[in-house]
Short mmCIF file of C-alpha atoms in Angstrom, two decimals:
data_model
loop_
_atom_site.label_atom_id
_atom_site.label_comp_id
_atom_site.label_asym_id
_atom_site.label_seq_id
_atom_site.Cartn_x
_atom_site.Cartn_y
_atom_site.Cartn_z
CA UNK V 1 0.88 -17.11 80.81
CA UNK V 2 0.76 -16.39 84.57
CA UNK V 3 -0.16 -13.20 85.60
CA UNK V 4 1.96 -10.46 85.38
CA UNK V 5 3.22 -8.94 88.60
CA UNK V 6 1.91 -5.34 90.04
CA UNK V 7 4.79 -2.83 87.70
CA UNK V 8 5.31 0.44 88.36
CA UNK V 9 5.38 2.73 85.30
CA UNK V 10 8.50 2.57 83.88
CA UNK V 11 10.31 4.35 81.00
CA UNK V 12 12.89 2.20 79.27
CA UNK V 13 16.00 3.67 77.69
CA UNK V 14 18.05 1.71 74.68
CA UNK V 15 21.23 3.62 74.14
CA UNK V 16 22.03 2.39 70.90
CA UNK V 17 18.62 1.76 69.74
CA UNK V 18 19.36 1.67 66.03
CA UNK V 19 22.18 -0.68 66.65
CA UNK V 20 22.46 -4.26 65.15
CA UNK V 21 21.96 -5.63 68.38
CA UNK V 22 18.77 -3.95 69.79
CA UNK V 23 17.40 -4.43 66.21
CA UNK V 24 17.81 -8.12 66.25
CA UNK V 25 17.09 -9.14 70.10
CA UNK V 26 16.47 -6.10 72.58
CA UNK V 27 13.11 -4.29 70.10
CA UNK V 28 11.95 -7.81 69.37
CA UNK V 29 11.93 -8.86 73.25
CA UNK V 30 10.08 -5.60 74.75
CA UNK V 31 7.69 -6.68 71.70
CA UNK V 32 7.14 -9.55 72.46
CA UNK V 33 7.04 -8.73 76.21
CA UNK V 34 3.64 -6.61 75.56
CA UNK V 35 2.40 -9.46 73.05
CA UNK V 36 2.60 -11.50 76.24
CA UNK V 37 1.09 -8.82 78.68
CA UNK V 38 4.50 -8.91 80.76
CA UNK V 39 5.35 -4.91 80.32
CA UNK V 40 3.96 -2.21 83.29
CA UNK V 41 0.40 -0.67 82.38
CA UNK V 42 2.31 2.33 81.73
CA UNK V 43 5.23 2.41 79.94
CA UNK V 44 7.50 4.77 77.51
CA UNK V 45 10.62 3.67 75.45
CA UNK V 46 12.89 6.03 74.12
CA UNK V 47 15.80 4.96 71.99
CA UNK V 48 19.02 7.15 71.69
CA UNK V 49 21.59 7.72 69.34
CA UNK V 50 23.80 9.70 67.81
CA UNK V 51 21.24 10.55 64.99
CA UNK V 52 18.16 13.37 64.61
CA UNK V 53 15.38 10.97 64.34
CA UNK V 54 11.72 12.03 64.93
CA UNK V 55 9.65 10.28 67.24
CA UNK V 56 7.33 9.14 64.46
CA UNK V 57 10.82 7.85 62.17
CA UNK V 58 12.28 6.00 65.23
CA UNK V 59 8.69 3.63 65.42
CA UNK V 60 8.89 3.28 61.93
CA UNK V 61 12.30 2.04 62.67
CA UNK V 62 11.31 -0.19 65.09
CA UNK V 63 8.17 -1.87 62.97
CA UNK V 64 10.94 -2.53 60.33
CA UNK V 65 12.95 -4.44 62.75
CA UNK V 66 10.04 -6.37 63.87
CA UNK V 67 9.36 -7.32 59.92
CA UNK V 68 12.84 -8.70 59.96
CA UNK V 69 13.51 -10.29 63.21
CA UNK V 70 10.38 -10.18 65.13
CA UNK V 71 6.85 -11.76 65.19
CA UNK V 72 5.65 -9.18 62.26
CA UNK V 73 7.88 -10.78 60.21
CA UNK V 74 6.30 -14.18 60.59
CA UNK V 75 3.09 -15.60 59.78
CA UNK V 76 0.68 -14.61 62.98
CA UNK V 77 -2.59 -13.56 62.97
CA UNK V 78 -1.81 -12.18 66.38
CA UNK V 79 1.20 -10.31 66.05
CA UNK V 80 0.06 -7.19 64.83
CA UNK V 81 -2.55 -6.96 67.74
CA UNK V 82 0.07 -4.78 69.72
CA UNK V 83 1.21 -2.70 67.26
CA UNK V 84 -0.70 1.13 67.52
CA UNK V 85 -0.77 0.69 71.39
CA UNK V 86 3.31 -0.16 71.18
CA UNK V 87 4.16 2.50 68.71
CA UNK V 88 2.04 5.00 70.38
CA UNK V 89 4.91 4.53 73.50
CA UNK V 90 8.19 4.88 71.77
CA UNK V 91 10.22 8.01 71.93
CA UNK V 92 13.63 9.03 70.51
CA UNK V 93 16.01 10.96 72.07
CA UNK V 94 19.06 12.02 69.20
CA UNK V 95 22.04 14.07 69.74
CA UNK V 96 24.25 11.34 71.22
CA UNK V 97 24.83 10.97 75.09
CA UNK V 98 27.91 11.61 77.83
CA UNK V 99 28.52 13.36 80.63
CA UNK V 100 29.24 16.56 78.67
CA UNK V 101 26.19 16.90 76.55
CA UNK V 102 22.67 14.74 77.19
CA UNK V 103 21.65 15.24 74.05
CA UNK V 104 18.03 15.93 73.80
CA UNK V 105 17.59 12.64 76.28
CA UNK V 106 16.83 14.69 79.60
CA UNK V 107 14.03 16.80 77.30
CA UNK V 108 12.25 13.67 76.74
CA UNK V 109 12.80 11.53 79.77
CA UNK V 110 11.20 14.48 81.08
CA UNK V 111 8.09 14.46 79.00
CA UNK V 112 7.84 10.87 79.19
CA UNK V 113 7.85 11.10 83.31
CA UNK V 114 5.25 13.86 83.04
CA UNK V 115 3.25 11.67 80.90
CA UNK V 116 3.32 8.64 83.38
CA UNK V 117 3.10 10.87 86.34
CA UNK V 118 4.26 10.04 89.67
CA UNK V 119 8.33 8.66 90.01
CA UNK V 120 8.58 5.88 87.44
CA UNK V 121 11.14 3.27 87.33
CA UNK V 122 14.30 4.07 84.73
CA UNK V 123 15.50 1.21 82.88
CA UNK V 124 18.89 1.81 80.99
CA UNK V 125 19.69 -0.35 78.28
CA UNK V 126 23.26 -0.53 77.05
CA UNK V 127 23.10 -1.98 73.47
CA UNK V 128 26.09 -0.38 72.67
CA UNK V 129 30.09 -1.83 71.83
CA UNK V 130 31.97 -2.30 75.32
CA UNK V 131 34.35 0.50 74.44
CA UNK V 132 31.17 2.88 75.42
CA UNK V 133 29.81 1.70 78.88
CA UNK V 134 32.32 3.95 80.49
CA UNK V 135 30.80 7.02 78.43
CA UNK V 136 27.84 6.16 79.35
CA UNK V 137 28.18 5.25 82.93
CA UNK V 138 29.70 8.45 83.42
CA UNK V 139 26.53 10.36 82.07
CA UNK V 140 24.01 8.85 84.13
CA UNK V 141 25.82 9.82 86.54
CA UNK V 142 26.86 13.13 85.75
CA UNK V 143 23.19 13.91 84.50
CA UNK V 144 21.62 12.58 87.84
CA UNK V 145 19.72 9.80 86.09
CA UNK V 146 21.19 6.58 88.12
CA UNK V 147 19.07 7.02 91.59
CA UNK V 148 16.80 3.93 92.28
CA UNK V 149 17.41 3.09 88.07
CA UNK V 150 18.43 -0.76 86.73
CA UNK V 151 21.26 -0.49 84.66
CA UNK V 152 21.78 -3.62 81.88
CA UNK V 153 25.11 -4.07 80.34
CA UNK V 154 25.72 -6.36 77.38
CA UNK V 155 28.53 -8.58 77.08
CA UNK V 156 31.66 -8.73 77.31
CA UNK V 157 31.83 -6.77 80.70
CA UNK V 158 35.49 -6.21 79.92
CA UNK V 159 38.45 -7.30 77.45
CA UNK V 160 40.68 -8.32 80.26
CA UNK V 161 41.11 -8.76 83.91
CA UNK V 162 42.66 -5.24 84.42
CA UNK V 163 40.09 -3.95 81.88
CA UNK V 164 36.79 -5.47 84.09
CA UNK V 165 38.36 -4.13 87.51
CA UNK V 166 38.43 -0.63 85.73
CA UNK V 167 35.04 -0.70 84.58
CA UNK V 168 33.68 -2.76 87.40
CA UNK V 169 35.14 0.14 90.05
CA UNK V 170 33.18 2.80 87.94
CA UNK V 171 30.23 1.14 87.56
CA UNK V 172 30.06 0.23 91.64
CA UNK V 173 30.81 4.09 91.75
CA UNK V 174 27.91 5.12 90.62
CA UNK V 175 25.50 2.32 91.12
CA UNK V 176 24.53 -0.80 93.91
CA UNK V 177 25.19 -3.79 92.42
CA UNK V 178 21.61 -4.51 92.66
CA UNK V 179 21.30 -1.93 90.17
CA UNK V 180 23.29 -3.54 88.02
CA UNK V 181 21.78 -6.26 85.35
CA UNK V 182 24.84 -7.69 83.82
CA UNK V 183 23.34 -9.45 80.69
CA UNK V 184 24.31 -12.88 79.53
CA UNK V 185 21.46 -14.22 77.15
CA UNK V 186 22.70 -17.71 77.01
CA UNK V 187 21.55 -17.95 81.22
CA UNK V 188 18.05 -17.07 79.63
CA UNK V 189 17.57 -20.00 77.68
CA UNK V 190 14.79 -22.01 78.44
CA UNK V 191 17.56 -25.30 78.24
CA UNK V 192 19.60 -23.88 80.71
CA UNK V 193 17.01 -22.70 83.04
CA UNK V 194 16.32 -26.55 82.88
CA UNK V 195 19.53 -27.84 84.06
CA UNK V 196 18.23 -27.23 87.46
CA UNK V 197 14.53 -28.66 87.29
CA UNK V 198 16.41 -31.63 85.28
CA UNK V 199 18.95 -33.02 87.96
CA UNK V 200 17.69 -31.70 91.45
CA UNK V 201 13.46 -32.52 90.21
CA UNK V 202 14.57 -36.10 89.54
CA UNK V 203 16.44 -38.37 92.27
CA UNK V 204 18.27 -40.68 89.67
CA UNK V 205 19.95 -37.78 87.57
CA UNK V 206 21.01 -36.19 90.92
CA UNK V 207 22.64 -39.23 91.88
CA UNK V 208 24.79 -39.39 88.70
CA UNK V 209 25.77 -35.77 88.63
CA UNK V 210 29.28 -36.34 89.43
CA UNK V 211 32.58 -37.74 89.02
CA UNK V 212 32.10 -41.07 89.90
CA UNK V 213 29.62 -41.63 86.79
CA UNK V 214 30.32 -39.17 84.41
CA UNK V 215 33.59 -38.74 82.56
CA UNK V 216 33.65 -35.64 80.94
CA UNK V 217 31.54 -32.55 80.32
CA UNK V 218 30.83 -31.55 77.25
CA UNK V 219 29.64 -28.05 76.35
CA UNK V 220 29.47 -27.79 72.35
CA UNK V 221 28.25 -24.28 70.67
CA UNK V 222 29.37 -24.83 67.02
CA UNK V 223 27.74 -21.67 64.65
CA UNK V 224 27.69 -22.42 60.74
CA UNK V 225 26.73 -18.86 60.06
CA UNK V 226 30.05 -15.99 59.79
CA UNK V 227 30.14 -13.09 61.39
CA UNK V 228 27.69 -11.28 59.34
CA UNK V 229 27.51 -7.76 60.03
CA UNK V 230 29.40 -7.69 63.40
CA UNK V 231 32.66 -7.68 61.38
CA UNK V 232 34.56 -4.86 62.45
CA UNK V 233 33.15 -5.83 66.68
CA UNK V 234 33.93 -9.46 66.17
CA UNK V 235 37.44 -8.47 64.91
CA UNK V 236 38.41 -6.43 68.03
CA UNK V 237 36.75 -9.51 70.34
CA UNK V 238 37.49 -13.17 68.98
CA UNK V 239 35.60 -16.52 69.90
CA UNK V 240 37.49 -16.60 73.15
CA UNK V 241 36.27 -12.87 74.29
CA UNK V 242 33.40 -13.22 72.88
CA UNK V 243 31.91 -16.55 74.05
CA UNK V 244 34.09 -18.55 76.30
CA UNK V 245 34.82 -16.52 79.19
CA UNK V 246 31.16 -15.21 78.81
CA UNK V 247 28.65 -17.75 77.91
CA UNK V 248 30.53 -20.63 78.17
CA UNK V 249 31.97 -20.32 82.10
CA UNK V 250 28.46 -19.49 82.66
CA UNK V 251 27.33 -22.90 81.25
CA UNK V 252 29.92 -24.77 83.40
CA UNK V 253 29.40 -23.44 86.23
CA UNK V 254 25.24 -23.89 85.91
CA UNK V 255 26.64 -27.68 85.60
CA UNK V 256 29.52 -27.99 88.39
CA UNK V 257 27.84 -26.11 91.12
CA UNK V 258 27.13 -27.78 94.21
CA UNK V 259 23.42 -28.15 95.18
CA UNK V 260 21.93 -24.57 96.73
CA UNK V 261 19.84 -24.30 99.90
CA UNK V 262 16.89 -24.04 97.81
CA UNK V 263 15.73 -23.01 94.22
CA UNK V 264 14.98 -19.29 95.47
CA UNK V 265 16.99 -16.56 92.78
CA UNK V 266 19.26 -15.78 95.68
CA UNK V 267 20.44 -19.09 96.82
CA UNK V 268 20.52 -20.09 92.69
CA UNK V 269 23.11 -17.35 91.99
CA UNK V 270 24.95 -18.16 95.46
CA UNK V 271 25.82 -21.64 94.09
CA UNK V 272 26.22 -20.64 90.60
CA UNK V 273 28.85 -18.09 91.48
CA UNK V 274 30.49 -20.13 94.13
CA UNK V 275 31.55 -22.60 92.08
CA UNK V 276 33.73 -20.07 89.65
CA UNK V 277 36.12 -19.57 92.62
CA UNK V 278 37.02 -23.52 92.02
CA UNK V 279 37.79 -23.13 88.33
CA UNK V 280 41.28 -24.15 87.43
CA UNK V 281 42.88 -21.34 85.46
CA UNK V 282 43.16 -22.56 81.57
CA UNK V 283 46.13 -23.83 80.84
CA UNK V 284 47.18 -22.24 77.09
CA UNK V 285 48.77 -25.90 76.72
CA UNK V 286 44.91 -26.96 76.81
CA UNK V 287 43.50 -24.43 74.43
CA UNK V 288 43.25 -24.75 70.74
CA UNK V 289 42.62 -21.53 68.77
CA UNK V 290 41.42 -21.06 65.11
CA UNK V 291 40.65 -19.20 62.33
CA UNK V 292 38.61 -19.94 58.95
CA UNK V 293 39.51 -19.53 55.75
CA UNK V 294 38.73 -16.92 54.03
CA UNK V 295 38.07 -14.59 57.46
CA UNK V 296 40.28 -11.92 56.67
CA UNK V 297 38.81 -11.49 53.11
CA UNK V 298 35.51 -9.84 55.05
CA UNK V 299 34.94 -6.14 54.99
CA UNK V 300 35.82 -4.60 58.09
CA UNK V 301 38.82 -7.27 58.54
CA UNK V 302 42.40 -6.64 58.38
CA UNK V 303 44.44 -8.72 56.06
CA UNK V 304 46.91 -9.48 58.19
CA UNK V 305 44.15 -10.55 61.28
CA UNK V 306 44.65 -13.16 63.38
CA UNK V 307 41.72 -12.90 65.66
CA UNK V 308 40.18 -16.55 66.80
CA UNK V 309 36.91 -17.43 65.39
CA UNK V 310 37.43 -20.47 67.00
CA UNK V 311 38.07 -21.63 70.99
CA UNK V 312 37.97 -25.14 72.08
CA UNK V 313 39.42 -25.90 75.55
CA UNK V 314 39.83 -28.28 78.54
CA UNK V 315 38.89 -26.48 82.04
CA UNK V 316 39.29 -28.42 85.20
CA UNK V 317 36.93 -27.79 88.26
CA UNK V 318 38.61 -28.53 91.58
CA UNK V 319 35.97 -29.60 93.74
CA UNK V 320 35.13 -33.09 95.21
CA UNK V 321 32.38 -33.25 92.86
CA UNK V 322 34.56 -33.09 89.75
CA UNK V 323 38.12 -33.46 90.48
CA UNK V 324 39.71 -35.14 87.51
CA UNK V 325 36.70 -34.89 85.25
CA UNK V 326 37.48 -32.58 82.01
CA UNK V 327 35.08 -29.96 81.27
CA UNK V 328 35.76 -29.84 77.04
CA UNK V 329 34.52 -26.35 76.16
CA UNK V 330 34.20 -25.76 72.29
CA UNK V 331 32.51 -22.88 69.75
CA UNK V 332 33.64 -21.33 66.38
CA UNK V 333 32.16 -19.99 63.14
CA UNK V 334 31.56 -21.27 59.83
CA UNK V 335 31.81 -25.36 61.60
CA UNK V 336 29.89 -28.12 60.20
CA UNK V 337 26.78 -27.54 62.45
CA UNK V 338 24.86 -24.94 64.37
CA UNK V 339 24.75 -26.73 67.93
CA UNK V 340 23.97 -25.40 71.70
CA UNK V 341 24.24 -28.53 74.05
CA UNK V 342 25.77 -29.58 77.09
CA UNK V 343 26.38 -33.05 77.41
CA UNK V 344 27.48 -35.42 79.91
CA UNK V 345 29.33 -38.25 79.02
CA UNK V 346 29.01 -41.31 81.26
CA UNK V 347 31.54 -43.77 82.31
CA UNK V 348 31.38 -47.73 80.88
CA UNK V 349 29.45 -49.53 82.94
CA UNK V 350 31.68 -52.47 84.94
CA UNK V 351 30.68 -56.06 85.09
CA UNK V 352 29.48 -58.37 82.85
CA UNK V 353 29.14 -56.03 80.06
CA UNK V 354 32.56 -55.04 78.19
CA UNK V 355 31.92 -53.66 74.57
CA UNK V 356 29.35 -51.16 75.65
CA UNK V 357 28.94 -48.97 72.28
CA UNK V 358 30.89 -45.73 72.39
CA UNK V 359 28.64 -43.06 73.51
CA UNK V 360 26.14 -45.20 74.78
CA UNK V 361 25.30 -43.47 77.70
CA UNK V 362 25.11 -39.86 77.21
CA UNK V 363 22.92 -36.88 78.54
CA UNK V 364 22.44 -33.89 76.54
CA UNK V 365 20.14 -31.04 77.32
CA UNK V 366 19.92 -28.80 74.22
CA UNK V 367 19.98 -24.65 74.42
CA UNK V 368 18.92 -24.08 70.98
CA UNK V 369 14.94 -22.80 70.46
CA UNK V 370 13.31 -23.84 73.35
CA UNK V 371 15.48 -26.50 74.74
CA UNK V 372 15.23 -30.29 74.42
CA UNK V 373 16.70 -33.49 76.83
CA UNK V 374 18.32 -36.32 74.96
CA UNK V 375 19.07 -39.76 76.61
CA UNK V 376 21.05 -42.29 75.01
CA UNK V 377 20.77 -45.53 76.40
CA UNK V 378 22.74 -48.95 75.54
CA UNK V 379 19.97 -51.23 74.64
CA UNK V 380 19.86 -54.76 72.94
CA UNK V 381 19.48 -54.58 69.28
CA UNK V 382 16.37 -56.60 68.48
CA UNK V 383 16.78 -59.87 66.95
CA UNK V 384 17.93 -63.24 67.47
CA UNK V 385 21.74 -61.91 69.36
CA UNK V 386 22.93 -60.54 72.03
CA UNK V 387 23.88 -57.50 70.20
CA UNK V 388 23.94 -54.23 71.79
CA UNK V 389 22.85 -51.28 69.94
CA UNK V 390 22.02 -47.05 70.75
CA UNK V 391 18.93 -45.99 71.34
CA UNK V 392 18.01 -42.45 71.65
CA UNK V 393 14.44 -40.69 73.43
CA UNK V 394 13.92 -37.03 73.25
CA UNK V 395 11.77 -35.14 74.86
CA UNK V 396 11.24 -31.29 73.61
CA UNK V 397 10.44 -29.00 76.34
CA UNK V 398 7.61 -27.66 74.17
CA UNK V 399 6.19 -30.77 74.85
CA UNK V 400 5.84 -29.97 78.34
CA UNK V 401 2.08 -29.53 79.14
CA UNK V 402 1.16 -25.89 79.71
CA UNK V 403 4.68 -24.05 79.08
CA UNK V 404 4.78 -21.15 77.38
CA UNK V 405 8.75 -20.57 76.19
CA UNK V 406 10.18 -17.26 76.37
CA UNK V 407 13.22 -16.09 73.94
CA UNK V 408 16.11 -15.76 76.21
CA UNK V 409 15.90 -12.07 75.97
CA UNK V 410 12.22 -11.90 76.94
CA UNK V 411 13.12 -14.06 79.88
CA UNK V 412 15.63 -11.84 81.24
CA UNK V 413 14.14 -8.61 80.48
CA UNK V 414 11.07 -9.66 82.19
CA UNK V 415 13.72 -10.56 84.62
CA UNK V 416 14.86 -7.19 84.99
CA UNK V 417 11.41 -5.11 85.06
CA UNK V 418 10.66 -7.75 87.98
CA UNK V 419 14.26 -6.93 89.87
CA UNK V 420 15.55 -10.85 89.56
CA UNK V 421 18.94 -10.65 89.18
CA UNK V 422 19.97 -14.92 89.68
CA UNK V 423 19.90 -15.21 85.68
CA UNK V 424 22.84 -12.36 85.50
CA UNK V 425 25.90 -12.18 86.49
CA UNK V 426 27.46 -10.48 89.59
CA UNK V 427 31.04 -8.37 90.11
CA UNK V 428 32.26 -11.33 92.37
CA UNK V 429 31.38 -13.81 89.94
CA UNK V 430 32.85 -12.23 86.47
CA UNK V 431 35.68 -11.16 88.76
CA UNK V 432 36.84 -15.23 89.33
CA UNK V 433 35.97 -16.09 85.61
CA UNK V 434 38.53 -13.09 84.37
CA UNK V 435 40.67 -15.10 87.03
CA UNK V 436 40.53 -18.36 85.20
CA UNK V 437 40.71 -17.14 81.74
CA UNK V 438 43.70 -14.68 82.41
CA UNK V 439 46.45 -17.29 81.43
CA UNK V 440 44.84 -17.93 77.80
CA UNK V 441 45.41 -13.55 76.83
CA UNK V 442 48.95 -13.53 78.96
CA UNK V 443 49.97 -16.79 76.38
CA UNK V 444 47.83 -17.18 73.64
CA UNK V 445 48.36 -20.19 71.83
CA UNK V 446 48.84 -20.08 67.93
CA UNK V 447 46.00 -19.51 65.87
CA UNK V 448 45.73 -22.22 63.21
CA UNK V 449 43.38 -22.13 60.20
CA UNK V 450 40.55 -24.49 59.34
CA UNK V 451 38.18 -24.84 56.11
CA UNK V 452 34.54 -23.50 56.56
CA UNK V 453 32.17 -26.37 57.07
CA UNK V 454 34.65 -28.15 59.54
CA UNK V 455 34.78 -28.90 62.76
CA UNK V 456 37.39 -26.95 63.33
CA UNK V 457 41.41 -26.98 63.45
CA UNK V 458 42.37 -30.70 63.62
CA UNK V 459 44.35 -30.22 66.69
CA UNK V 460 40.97 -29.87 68.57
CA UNK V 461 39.90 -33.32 68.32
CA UNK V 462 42.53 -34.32 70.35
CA UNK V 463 41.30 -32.58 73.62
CA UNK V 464 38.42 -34.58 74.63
CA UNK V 465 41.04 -37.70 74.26
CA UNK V 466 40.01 -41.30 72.74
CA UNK V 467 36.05 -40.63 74.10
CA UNK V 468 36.29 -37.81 71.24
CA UNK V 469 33.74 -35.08 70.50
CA UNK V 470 30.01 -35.73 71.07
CA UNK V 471 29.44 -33.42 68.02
CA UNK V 472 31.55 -34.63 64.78
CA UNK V 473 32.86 -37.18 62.77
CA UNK V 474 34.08 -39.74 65.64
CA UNK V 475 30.66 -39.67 67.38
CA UNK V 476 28.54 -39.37 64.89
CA UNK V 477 30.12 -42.49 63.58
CA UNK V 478 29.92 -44.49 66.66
CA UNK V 479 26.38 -43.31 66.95
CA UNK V 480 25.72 -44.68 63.25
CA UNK V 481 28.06 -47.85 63.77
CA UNK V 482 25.83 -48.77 66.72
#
């Protein structure tokens, strides 16, 4: 690892700190973030919550989410090395939080800060549903505890257009927008950071990364598992809320925007960004929504549901680049696969070759672990013909000599303690992707069921047209047929 940069002390608060979420991915990361020698020299955490939890409970809470979904769960000989120095900095702060009562958090921000010494930096944490970052925005403020403090808010930022401005307005209130760290982990995968070292670090990609060679976009994020203990959340979001005007956008628009000045975090996030104001607004008529079988048998469901655990749509991006080209935007639960790629799908070649194998030229980067590229090239299949065949190369980008992969919510918190904001998401930005998805809540299409283990509702597999979807039976057949 390179070395980590000069930090000022900082004391870290996770509102919601014995929350599913920060027991799953925000506990893990800061763990793994001092594993990796990436936190300040001094540092304090201090979870809140509702609860009465001692100090020494609340690290005992902590160590059992590490068991479960961290490295002390796993087989390393290393992981442990941490542990007393980590648990030794965790606080907890109980009594809930708003802009009535703190709590007992200002008590023991305020022995942590005499304990540092000095003016440390406040990180706030939001691990908490959306229907609380208004509470909670109003008590840092109220309590005096947003001056020269980064603020992270999970997704979704928002349930609607109206919904974001009202939030948005608050936040920008109270807070710069540099202050503000609007999370979306999916920008903190190690794949998608690679999108940009991919085409602009090598000539040839560059010079296919448009319309005239590619001929549609694919951006694929099937899930096999349910909804697991997010029942009740997931139930009040939906697939479309919950992943397509969040992570999703954010994919297309890492692959539509136009070439920045230069690969600085500014002038990454300028072009990222820009290109949102050129997305076509869905068309409901392009949108297929679904729901699997058996979803409103879960606790926490209604019986008479019909939220969408499953979006797949066609987005347009008007810009000379990709005028005409369909972006095919697709994720659900309980599909056939667990999947995280992008793919570009290349045009048939002209000229003397005619029966070019279907889906013989295709790009995919993959998001899942620590990323991978695929190529598929047509080749000759060997033997005495002239019969053209698939071929397929891989390369993992833990193959990569010296890389170290970070989780994506290492990556970003690191990205936070350092102040680089070009892997989140800005007002402007979210503000022109609630603009393109607005048509999709003012006329929802139908939901229609589908069987767990699918690819989804049938209707689907009609978007991408003939080329069909990289990801299920058609390609996956071509793929084996060639």
């Amino acid at each position: 690892m390179p070395d980590a940069p000069d930090l000022q002390p900082t004391v870290f608060v996770v509102f919601g700190a014995t929350g599913d979420l920060s027991r799953r991915m925000v506990l893990p990361a800061f763990y793994r973030l001092a594993q990796l020698g990436l936190l300040p020299a001094d540092w304090r955490l201090v979870g809140n919550g509702r609860g009465d939890v001692s100090h020494v409970d609340f690290a005992q809470l902590v160590r059992d989410a590490l068991e479960e979904f961290g490295p002390l769960g796993q087989e390393d000989e290393d992981a442990e090395a941490p542990w007393e120095d980590f648990s030794a900095r965790l606080r907890f702060a109980g009594g809930g939080f708003d802009d009535e009562d703190p709590g007992s958090l200002l008590d023991v921000l305020a022995e942590a800060r005499e304990e540092l010494g000095g003016d440390p930096l406040h990180v706030h944490y939001l691990a908490v549903p959306p229907s609380a970052f208004e509470r909670l925005t109003r008590g840092l403020d109220a309590h005096g505890l947003t001056g020269g403090a980064r603020v992270v808010y999970e997704k979704p930022y928002g349930t609607s257009p109206e919904s974001f401005r009202q939030l948005d307005e608050l936040v920008l209130s109270v807070l710069d927008e540099e202050q503000v760290f609007r999370i979306d982990h999916f920008l903190g995968k190690e794949g998608t950071q690679d999108l940009h070292a991919l085409r602009f670090g090598n000539g040839m990609i560059e010079h296919l990364w448009s319309r005239e060679h590619v001929a549609q976009v694919q951006i694929d994020v099937p899930e096999e598992l349910d909804v697991a203990q997010r029942a009740e959340f997931y139930d009040a979001t939906g697939a479309a809320l919950d992943m397509l005007v969040t992570h999703l956008f954010q994919l297309a628009a890492e692959v539509a925007m136009e070439p920045p000045v230069s690969l600085s975090a500014a002038d990454l996030l300028d072009a990222r960004e820009s290109v949102l104001d050129a997305f076509r607004p869905l068309d409901p008529d392009e949108v297929v929504l679904g729901q699997f079988e058996g979803y409103t048998d879960l606790e926490g469901v209604a019986d008479d549901s019909t939220t969408d655990t499953f979006v797949a749509a066609r987005m347009w991006v008007d810009t000379d680049r990709w005028r005409d080209v369909p972006f095919l935007l697709r994720t659900g639960k309980r599909m056939a696969a667990g999947e995280q790629r992008v793919s570009l799908v290349m045009r048939p070649p002209s000229g003397p070759v005619d029966d070019a194998p279907a889906y013989g030229n295709v790009l995919t980067l993959s998001l899942s672990g620590s990323g991978a590229v695929e190529l598929r090239l047509v080749a000759k299949r060997p033997g005495p013909d002239l019969q053209l065949s698939v071929g397929t190369a891989v390369l993992e980008l833990t193959d990569v000599s010296g890389g170290t992969p970070l989780p994506p919510y290492v990556s970003l918190l690191h990205d936070v303690l350092t102040g680089d904001r070009s892997l989140f998401t800005t007002s402007q930005g979210l503000a022109r992707a609630w603009a393109a998805f607005a048509p999709l809540q003012e006329r929802p299409p139908e939901v229609q069921p589908y069987p767990p283990g699918s690819w989804g509702p049938a209707a689907a597999d009609e978007l991408p047209g003939p080329c069909g979807w990289v990801l299920g039976p058609r390609g996956e057949e071509a793929h084996a047929g060639a």
